[in-house]
Each structure stands twice: as C-alpha cells, then as structure tokens.
Short mmCIF file of C-alpha atoms (C1' of nucleotides) in Angstrom, two decimals:
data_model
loop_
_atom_site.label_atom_id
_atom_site.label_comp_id
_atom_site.label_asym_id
_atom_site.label_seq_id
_atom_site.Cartn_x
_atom_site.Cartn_y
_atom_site.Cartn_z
CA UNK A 1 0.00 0.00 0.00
CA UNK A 2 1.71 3.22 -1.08
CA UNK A 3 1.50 6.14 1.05
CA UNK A 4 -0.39 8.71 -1.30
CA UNK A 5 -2.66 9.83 1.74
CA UNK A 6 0.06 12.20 2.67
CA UNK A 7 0.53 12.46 6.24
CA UNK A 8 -3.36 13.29 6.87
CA UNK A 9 -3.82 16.96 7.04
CA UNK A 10 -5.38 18.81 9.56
CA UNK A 11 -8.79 19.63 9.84
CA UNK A 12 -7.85 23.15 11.59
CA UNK A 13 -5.37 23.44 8.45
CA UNK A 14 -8.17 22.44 5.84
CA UNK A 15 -10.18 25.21 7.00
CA UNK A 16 -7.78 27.87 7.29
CA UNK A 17 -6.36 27.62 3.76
CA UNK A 18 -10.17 28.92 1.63
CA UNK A 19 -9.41 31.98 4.04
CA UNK A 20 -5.68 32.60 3.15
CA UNK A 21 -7.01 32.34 0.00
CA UNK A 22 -9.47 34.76 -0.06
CA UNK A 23 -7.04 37.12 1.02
CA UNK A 24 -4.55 36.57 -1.57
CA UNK A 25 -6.93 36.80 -4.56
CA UNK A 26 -7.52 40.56 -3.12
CA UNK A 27 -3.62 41.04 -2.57
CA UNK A 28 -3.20 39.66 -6.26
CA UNK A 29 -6.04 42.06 -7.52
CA UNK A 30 -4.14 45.06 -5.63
CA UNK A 31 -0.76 44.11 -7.26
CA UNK A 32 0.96 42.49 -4.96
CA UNK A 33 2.92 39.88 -6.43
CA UNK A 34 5.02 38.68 -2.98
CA UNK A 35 4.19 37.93 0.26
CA UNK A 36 5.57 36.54 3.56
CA UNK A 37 3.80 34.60 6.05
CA UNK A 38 4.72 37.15 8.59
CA UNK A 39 2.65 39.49 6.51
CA UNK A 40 -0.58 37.21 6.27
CA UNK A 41 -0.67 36.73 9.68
CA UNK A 42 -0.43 40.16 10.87
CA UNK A 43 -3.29 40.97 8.34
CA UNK A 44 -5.29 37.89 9.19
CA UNK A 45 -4.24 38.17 12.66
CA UNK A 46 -3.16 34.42 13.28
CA UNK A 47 0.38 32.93 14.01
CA UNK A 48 2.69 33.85 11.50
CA UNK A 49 4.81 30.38 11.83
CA UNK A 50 1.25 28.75 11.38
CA UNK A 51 1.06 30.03 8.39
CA UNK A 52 4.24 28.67 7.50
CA UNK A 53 2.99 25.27 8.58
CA UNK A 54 -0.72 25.70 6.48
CA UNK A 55 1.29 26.34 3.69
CA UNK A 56 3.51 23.83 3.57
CA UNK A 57 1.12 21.26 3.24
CA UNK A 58 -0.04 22.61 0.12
CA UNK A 59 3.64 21.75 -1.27
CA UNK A 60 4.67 25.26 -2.55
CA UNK A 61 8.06 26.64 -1.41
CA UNK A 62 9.16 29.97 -0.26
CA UNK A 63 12.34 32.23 -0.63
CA UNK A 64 13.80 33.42 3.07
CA UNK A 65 13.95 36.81 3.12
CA UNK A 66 11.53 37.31 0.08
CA UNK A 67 8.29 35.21 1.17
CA UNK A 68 5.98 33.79 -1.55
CA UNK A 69 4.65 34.38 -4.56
CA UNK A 70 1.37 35.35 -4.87
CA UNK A 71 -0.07 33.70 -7.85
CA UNK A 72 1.83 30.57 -6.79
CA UNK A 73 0.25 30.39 -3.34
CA UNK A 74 -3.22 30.98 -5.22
CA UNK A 75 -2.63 27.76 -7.93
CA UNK A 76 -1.30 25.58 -5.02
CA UNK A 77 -4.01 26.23 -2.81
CA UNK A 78 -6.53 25.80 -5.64
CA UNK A 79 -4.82 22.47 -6.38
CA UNK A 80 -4.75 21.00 -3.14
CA UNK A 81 -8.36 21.77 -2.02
CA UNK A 82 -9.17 20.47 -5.65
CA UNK A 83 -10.76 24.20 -6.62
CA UNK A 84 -9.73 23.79 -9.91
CA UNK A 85 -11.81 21.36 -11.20
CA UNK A 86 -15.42 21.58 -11.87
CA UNK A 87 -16.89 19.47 -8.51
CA UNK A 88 -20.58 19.15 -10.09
CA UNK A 89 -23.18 19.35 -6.98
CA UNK A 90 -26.67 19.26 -6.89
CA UNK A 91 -28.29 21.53 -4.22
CA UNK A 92 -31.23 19.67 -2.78
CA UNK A 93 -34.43 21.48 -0.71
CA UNK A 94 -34.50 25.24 -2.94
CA UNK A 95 -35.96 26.84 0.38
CA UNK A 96 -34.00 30.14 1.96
CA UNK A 97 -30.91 29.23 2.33
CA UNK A 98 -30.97 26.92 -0.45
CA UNK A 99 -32.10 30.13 -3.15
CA UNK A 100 -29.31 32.50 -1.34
CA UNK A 101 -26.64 29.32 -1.31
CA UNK A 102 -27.55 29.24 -5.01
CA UNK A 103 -26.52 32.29 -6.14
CA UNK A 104 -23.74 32.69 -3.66
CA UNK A 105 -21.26 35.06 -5.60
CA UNK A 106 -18.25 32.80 -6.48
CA UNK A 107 -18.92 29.02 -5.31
CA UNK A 108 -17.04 27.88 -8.63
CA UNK A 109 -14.04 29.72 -7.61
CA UNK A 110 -14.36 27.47 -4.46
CA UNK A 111 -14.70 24.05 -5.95
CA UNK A 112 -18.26 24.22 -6.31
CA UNK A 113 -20.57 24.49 -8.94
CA UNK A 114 -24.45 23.56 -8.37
CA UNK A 115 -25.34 22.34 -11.76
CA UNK A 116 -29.42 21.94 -10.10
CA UNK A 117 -31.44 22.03 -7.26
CA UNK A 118 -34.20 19.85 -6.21
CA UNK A 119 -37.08 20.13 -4.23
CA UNK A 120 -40.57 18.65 -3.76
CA UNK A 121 -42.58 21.04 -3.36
CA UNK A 122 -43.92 21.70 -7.19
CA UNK A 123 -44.53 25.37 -6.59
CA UNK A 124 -40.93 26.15 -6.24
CA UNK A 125 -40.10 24.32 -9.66
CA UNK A 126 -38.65 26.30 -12.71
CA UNK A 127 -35.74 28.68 -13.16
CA UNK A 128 -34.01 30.55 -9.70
CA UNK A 129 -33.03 34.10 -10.34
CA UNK A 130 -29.67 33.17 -10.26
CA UNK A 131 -30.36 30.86 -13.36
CA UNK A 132 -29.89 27.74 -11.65
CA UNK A 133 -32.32 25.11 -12.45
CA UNK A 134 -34.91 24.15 -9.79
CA UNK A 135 -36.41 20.85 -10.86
CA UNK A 136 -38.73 18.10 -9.10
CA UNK A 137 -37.29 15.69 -6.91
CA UNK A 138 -38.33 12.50 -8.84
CA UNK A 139 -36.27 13.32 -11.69
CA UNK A 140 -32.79 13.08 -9.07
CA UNK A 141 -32.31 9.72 -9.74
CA UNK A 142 -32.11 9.92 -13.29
CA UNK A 143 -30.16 13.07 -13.66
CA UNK A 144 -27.50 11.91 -10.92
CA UNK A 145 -26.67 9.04 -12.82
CA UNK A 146 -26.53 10.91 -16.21
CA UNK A 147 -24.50 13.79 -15.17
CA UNK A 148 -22.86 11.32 -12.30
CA UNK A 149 -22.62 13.76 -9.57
CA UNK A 150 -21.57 13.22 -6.45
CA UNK A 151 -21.86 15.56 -4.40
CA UNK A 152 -25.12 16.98 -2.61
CA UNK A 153 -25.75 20.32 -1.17
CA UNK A 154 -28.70 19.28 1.76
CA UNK A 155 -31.17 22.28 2.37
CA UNK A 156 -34.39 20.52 3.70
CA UNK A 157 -35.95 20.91 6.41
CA UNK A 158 -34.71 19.53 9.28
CA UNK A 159 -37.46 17.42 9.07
CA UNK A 160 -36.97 15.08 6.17
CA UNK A 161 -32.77 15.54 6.03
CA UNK A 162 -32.88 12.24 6.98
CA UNK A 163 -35.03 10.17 4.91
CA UNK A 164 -33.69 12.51 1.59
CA UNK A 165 -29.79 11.92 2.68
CA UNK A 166 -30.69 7.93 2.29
CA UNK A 167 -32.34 8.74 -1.00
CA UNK A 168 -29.70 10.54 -1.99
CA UNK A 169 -26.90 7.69 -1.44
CA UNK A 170 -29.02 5.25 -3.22
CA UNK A 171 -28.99 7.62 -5.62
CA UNK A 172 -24.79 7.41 -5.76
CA UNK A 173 -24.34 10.17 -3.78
CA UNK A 174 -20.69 10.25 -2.45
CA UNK A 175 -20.53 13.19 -0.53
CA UNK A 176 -23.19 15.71 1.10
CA UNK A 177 -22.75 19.08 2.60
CA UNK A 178 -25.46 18.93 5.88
CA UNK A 179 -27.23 22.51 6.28
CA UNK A 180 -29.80 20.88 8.71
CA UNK A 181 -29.39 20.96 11.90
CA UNK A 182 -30.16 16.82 12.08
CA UNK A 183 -27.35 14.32 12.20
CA UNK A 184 -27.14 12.21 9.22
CA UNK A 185 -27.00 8.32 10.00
CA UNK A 186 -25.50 7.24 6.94
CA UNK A 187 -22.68 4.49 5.37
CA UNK A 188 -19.89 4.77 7.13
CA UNK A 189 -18.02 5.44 3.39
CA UNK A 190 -20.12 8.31 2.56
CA UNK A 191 -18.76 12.02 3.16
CA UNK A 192 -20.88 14.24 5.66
CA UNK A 193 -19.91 17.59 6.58
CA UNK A 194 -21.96 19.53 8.73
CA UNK A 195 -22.37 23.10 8.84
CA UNK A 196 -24.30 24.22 11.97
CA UNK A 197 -25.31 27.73 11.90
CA UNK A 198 -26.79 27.28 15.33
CA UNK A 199 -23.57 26.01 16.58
CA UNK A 200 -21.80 29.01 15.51
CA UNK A 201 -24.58 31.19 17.27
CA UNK A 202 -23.84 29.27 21.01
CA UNK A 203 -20.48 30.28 20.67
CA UNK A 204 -20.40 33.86 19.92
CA UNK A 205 -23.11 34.02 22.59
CA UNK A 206 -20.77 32.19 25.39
CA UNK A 207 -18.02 34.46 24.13
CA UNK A 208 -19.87 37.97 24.51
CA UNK A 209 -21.78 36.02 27.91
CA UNK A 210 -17.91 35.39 28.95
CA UNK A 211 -16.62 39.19 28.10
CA UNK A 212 -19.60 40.64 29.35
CA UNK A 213 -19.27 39.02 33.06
CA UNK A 214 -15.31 40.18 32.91
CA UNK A 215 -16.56 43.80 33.65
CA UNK A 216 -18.67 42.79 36.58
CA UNK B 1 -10.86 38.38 41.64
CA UNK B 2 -13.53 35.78 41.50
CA UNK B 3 -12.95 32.62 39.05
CA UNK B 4 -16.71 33.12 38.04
CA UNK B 5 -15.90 32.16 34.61
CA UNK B 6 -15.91 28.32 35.58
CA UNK B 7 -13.37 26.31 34.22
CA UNK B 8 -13.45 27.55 30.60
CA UNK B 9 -16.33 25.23 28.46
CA UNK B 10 -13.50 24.05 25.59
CA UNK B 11 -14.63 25.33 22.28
CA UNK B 12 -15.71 21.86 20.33
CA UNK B 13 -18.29 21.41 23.33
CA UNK B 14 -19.82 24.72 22.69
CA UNK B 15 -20.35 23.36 19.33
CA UNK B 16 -21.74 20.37 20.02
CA UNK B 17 -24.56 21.68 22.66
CA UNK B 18 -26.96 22.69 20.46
CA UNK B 19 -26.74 19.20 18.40
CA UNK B 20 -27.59 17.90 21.65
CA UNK B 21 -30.08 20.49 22.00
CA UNK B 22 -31.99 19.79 18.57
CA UNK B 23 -31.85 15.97 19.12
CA UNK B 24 -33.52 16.31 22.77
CA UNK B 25 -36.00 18.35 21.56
CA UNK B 26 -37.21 15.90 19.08
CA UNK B 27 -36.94 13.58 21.30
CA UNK B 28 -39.18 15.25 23.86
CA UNK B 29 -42.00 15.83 21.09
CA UNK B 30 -41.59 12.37 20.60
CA UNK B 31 -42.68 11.52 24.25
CA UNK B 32 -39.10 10.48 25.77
CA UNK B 33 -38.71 11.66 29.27
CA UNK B 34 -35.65 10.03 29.92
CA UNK B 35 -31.99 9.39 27.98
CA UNK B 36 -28.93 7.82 28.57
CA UNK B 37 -25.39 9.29 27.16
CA UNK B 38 -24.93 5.50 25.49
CA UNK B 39 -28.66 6.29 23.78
CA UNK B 40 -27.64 9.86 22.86
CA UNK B 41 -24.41 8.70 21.35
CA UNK B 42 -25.73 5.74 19.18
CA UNK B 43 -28.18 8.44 17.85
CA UNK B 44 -25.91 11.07 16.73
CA UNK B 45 -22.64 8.87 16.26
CA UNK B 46 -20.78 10.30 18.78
CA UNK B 47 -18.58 8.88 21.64
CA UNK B 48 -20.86 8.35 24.61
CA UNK B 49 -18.11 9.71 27.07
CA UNK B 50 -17.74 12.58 25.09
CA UNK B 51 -21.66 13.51 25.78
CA UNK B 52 -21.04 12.54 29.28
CA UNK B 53 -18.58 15.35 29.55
CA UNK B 54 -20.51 17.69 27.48
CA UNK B 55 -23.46 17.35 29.47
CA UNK B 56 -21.79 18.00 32.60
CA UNK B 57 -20.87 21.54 31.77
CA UNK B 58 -23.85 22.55 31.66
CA UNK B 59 -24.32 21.59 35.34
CA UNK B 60 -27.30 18.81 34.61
CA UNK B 61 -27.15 15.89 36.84
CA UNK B 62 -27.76 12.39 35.32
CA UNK B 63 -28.76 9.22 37.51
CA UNK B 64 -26.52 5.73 36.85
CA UNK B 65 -28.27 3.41 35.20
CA UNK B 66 -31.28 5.92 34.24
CA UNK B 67 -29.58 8.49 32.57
CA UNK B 68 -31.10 12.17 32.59
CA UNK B 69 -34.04 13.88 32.26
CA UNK B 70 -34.54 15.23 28.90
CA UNK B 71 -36.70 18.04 30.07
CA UNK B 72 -33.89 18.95 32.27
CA UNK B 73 -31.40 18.77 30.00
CA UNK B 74 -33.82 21.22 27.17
CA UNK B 75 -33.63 23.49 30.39
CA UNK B 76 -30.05 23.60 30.98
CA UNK B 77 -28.42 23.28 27.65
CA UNK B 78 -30.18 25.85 26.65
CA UNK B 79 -29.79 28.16 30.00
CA UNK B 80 -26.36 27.62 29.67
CA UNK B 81 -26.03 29.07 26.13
CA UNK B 82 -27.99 31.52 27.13
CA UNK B 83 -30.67 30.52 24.59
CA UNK B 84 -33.72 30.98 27.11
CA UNK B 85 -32.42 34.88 26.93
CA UNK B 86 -33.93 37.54 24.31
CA UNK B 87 -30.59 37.83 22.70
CA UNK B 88 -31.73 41.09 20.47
CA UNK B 89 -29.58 41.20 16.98
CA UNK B 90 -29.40 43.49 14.16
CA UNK B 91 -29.14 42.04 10.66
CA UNK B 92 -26.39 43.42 8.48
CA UNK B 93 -26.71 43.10 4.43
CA UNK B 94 -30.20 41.68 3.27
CA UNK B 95 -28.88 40.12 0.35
CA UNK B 96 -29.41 36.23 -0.13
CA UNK B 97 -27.81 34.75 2.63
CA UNK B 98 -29.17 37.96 5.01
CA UNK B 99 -33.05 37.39 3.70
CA UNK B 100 -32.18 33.40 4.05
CA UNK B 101 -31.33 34.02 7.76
CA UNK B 102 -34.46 36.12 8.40
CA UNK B 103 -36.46 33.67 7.87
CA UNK B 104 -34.41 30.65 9.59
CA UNK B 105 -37.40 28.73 10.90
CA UNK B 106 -36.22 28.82 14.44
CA UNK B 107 -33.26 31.47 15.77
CA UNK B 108 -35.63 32.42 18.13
CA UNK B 109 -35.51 29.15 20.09
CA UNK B 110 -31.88 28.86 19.32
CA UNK B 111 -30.76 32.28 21.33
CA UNK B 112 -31.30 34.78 18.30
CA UNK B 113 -33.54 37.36 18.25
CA UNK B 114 -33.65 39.74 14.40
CA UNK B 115 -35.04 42.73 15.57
CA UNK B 116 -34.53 44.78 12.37
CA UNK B 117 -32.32 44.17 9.38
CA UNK B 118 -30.26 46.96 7.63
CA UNK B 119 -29.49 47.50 3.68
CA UNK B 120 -27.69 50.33 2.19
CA UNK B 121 -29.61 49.77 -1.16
CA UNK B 122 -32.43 51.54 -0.94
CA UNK B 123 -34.29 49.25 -3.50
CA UNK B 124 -34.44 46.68 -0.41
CA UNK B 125 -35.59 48.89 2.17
CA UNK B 126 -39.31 47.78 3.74
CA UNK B 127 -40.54 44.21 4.69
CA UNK B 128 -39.00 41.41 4.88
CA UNK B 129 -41.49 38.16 3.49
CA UNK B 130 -40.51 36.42 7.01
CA UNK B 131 -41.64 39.93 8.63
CA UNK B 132 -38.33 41.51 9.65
CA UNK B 133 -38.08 45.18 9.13
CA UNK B 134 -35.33 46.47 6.28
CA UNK B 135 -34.03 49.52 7.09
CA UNK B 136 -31.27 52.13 5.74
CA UNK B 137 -28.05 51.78 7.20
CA UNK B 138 -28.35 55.43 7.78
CA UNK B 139 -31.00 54.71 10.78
CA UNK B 140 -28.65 52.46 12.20
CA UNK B 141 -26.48 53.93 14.76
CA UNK B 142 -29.68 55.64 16.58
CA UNK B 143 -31.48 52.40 16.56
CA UNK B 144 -28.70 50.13 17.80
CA UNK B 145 -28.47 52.99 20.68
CA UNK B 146 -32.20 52.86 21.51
CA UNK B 147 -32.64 49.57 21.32
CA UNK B 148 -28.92 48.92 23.41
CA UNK B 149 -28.65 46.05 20.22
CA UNK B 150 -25.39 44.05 21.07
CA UNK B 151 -24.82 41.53 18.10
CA UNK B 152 -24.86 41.83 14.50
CA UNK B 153 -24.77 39.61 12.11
CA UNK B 154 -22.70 40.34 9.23
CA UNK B 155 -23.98 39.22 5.68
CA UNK B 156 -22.77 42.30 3.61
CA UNK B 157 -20.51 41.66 0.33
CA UNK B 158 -17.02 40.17 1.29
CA UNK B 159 -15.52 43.59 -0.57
CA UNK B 160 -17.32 46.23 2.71
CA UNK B 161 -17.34 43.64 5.48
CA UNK B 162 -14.09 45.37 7.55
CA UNK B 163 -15.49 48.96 6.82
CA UNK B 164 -18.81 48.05 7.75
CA UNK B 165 -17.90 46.16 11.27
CA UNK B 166 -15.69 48.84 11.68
CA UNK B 167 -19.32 51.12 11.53
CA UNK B 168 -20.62 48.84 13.55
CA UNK B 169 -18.16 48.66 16.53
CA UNK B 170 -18.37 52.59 16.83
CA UNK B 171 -22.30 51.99 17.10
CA UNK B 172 -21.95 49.84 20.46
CA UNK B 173 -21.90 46.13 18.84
CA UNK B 174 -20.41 43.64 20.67
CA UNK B 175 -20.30 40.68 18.94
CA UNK B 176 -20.24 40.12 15.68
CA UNK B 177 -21.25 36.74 13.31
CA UNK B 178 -19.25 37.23 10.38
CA UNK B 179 -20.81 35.48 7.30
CA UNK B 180 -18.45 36.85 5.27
CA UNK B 181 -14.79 35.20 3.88
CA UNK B 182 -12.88 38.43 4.91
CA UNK B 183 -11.33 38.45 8.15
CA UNK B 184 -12.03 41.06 10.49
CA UNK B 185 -9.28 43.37 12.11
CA UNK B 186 -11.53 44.85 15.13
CA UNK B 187 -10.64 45.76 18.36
CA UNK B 188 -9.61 42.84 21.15
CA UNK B 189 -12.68 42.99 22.72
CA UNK B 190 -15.14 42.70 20.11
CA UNK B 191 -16.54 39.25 19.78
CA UNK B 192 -16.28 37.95 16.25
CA UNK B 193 -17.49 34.64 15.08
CA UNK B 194 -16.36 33.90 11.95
CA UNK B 195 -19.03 31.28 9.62
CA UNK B 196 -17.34 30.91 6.40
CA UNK B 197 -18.84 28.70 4.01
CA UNK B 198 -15.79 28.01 1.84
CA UNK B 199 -13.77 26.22 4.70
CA UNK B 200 -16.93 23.91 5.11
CA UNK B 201 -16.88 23.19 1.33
CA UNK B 202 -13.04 22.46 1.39
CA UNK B 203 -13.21 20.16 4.36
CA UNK B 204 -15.35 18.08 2.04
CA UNK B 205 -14.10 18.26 -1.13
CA UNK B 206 -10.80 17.27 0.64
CA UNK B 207 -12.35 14.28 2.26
CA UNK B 208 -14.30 12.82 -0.60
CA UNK B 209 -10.60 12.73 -2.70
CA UNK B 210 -9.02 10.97 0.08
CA UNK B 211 -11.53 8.26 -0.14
CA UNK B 212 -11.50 8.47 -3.63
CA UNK B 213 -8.05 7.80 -3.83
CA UNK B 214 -8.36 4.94 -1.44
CA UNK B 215 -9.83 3.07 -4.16
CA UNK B 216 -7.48 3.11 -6.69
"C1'" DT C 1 -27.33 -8.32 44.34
"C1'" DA C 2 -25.98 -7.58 39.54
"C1'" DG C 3 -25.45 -4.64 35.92
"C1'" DA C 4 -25.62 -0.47 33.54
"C1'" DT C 5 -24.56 4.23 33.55
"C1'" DT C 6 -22.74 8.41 35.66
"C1'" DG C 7 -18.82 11.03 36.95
"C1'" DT C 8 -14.03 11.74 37.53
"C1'" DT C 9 -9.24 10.98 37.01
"C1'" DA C 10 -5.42 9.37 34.00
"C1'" DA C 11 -3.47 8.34 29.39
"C1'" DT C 12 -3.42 9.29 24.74
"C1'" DC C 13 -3.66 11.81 20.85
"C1'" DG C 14 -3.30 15.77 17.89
"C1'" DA C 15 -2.73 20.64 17.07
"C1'" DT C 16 -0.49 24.83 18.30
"C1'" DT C 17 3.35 27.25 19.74
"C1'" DA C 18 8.21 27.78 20.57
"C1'" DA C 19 12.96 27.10 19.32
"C1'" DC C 20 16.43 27.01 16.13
"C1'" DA C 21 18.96 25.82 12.08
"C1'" DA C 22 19.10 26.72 7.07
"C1'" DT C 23 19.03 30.08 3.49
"C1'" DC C 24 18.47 33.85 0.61
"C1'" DT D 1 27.95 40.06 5.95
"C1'" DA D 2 23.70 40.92 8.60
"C1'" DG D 3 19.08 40.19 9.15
"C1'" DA D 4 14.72 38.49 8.07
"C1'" DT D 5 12.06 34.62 6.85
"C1'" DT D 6 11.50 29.78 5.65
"C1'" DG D 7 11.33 25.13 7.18
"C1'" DT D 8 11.72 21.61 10.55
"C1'" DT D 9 12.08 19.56 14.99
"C1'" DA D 10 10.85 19.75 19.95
"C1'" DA D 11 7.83 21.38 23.74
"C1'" DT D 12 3.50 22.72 25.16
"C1'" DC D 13 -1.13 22.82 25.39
"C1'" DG D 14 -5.79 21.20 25.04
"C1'" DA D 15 -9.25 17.88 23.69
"C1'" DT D 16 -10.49 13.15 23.21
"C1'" DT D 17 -10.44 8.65 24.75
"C1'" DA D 18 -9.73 5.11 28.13
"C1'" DA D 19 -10.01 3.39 32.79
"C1'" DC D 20 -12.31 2.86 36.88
"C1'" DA D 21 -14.71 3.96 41.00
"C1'" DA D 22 -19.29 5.49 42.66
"C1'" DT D 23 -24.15 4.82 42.50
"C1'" DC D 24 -28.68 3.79 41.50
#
DNA sequence: TAGATTGTTAATCGATTAACAATC
DNA sequence: TAGATTGTTAATCGATTAACAATC
C-alpha cells in the first residue's frame, strides 16, 4: 500500500487555507505579487509560523527573506483543495438558504458548482433568479446518474434531512454538505460535513456572555 | 478576583450543545422523558463519554443506570447558552444569505432574536417576506443605541465587510457573526465569530478525494 | 445483588506554539 | 555580511479517549 494519503492533514489546516485564500486573490487584484507569512498573519491576525505550517502542506516553497509568490500560493491552494476542477453538486431542498446558497457570488471559484437544485414542493419548480435550475425531486435519480454527480448540497428541512440523505446515497451520492441541523445516520463510506449555523450562534453568545461578566 | 468564569467550556463542546439540543428536543415531542449518554451517542454517532462530559458543563445531573431527564437537560443546555435569553440582533446586508437568515425557521428558540435588518440599497428597504423590518443603514447607529442592540450579524458583500464592522463597533456592537470570507481586524474585545462557508466546502471536497483515492 | 450508567481521574492523541537551524 | 524569513524539529497545550470507582 503506497503512502499517497500524505501524512493526513489537519482539519484546523483544511479550514484555514479557503481563508488565506481569499485574502490573496484581493492582494493579487491590488498588485501584490510577494508575500511573507509574517505578513498574512499580521493581516489575518493568526500565528505567523502557522502560516508557514498551512502552507507547507499545500507543497509550494518559499524564498527566506523574500516570502511567496502570490499567484503561486493561489494555484497551489486551488490544487490542493481540488478548486480547480469543476466538482458538479446538486443543491437539494431550494428553500431560503438553499435560493441564497444558489446564487452565492463565487462558489465555482471554491470548488463548487451547483449544476441543479431539487425540491418537492412543485410550486418552487422552474428557473431561480440566479439561473440555476430548480427541478422536481423525482427526476434526481435519473439526472444523478446521467451527469454522475456526487456531491449533494442538503437544504431541507430539518425534518426530512434524513429520509432525503438515504435517497440521496441510493442515488450514488458520495458526498453531502449537511445545512440541517439533524445528524445524518449514513454508510460509514459516505462524506458528511456539517455546517451548523446554530452552533456558531452558542459560541459567539458564550463568548460575549464570557466578556460581558469580565466587567462585573 | 472571583474565578466566576468556571473552568473555561473548551470550544468543540460549545459546538456540540446545540446538536444535543436539537436531538432532545425531538426527542421530547416524541414523548421520551428520559436518555442515557450510550442512547444519545448511538443516535448522533458520537462517543458516549464525550456527551457525558458535554453534558456535565452545563451543570445537569444524570442518575446511573437511568440516565437524565430530557426536560432537564432542554432546560439547561439551553440556560447555559444563554438561549432561554432575548438575545436582540441586528441584521447586516439583506442580500441572499441575510433574507435566508431572516427567515431561519427557528433562531428564536436557538438564542437569536432579528429585531430589524439593515441595507444600504435603498431598493431593499421595507418588509422582509418572514416579517423583519429592512431599514437604511443610515437609521442604524440611533437604533442600535435605543434599542442597546449588542450583536450583529454580518452578511454584507465580502468587498465592505471590515469597513462596515468597523461602523458597527463605533455603534456599540459587541459581537459580531461574520458570514463573510474576509477576516475582520476589530478591536480585542469585540466578539467575532467567523461562519465561512468556503472552509466547510473544502473540508469536504478534501475528504471525498481521500476516499476516492483509497480506491485506486 | 448484579449490571448499567454516571462522573471523575489518568493516558493518549493531535494541534499549536516555541525554538532554532538553514538560506536567501 | 547581517538580518529576516523559511522550514523543521521539539515542547507545550488542550481535547479526546480510556479506565475505573461510585451509585442507582
């Protein structure tokens, strides 16, 4: 068994990278063709030999003294996070936050682009404002194995997250981005990332609960 | 100096209350009065020590060989998150992910309050479909005075996000939720909870080529 | 009593931070 | 050369997991 797995990256890492990222489109935009992890960090504020750390896992090298470049940084992190290629999703449950998630402003320039959305409700079906496709549920099966996507964008209810995840493996769904706040109880082979927005909330309220009782 | 601010709740906890939270309450409306940490862990694949430990920070008592009561735990989850509070909160930017969050089926039981949202386009100003007020920015430093507002959460374009916190810390805010991908350079004791969408999506792209590759 | 579960303390694991050598 | 920054190895820190006693 050869070692392509690379010495597992971190999770931590994984998530800081999109945002280093982010910043050095903008620096690119502005002209800046060098940059130095002391530099990112300061304007990021995190640890600048962090930095150094994220970006070595991404395999590009840097010049002491100098930093690195800019546009290099931006391929390599593209690269590694695999933002280069077209990931084809399907965005499934075209409610709120599905319509806004649809025409976020550049999900292809971060690995995803939602090719159609699904949802059951027949009132919602037709053409988003964002031009993305909002078609019935029943025709999923047919259209995943056509276009053979694999990955799934869940915006149900919290309701039914369950019993539509399971459709959508048996469907050949490899990977699916949970906005619900339910747990998926799927295949243990099947990707499930979870994005909480309640989860998010508890903490900044701890945090200012926390500062707040400092003063006291 | 009293050490009211007990032991320091570890941040992946935080995050994992209101899962707890959202399960218990289903359970509830499904009749279940009682739950063990085993029961709880089966459910939402988790390690049943690990919600043994959770659940003690929030000061719940369980019984051996009964478990705890899930009424009590509803009570103190969310007392400790401060959930069962009116936490009052401005909404910044009604774009798509803004109006998505207005009308997120239950903040309100999950410690959020939108008491008014705010726009700089006037073509947005008035009524929300979900009922929450649009209002010029303009209005927005005398309201968030009158109304002694303490969070905001930020869902303007990545391009004004730092400008408009920085508005937003002169008007009294807190805490802020940053929806945004920028990163925030704001005084030390502002609260800032950064949400960013694109480190959930590279998480999973990341993981799905790792098993990918495991086939090959 | 027996057995399951809580609750706490100890061991492990992994990520962050610090230290320092290499290098431009 | 001098000094800043990369890159790597070691030390620290914190969270998870394991072990086990207490208890119902």
């Amino acid at each position: 068994m050869v070692d392509k797995q690379q010495h597992k990256v971190p999770e931590p890492t994984l998530k800081r990278l999109p945002v280093y990222l982010h910043y050095l489109k903008r620096a690119y935009e502005r002209g800046i063709l060098t940059i130095s992890a002391p530099q990112i960090g300061k304007e990021l504020n995190c640890d600048p030999t962090q930095v150094v750390k994220d970006l070595a896992t991404t395999g590009v090298k840097g010049r002491p003294r100098v930093g690195y470049s800019v546009h290099e940084l931006i391929q390599a992190i593209e690269g590694f996070l695999g933002f280069d290629l077209p990931n084809e999703a399907f965005l499934v449950g075209a409610g709120n936050l599905g319509t806004a998630l649809m025409s976020y402003p550049d999900f292809k320039s971060y690995g995803i682009n939602i090719v159609a959305a699904f949802d059951s409700d027949a009132s919602r079906i037709g053409r988003s404002s964002s031009g993305v496709n909002i078609i019935h549920m029943d025709k999923l099966p047919e259209l995943a194995q056509r276009l053979k996507v694999r990955i799934a964008i869940l915006t149900t209810p919290a309701g039914v997250a369950q019993e539509v995840a399971e459709h959508l493996v048996e469907c050949g769904i490899a990977a699916i981005w949970n906005l619900t706040p339910t747990r998926l109880n799927l295949p243990e082979k099947i990707v499930v990332q979870n994005t909480s927005m309640y989860a998010n909330v508890a903490v900044m309220l701890k945090k200012l609960k926390d500062t707040e009782s400092d003063n006291s």
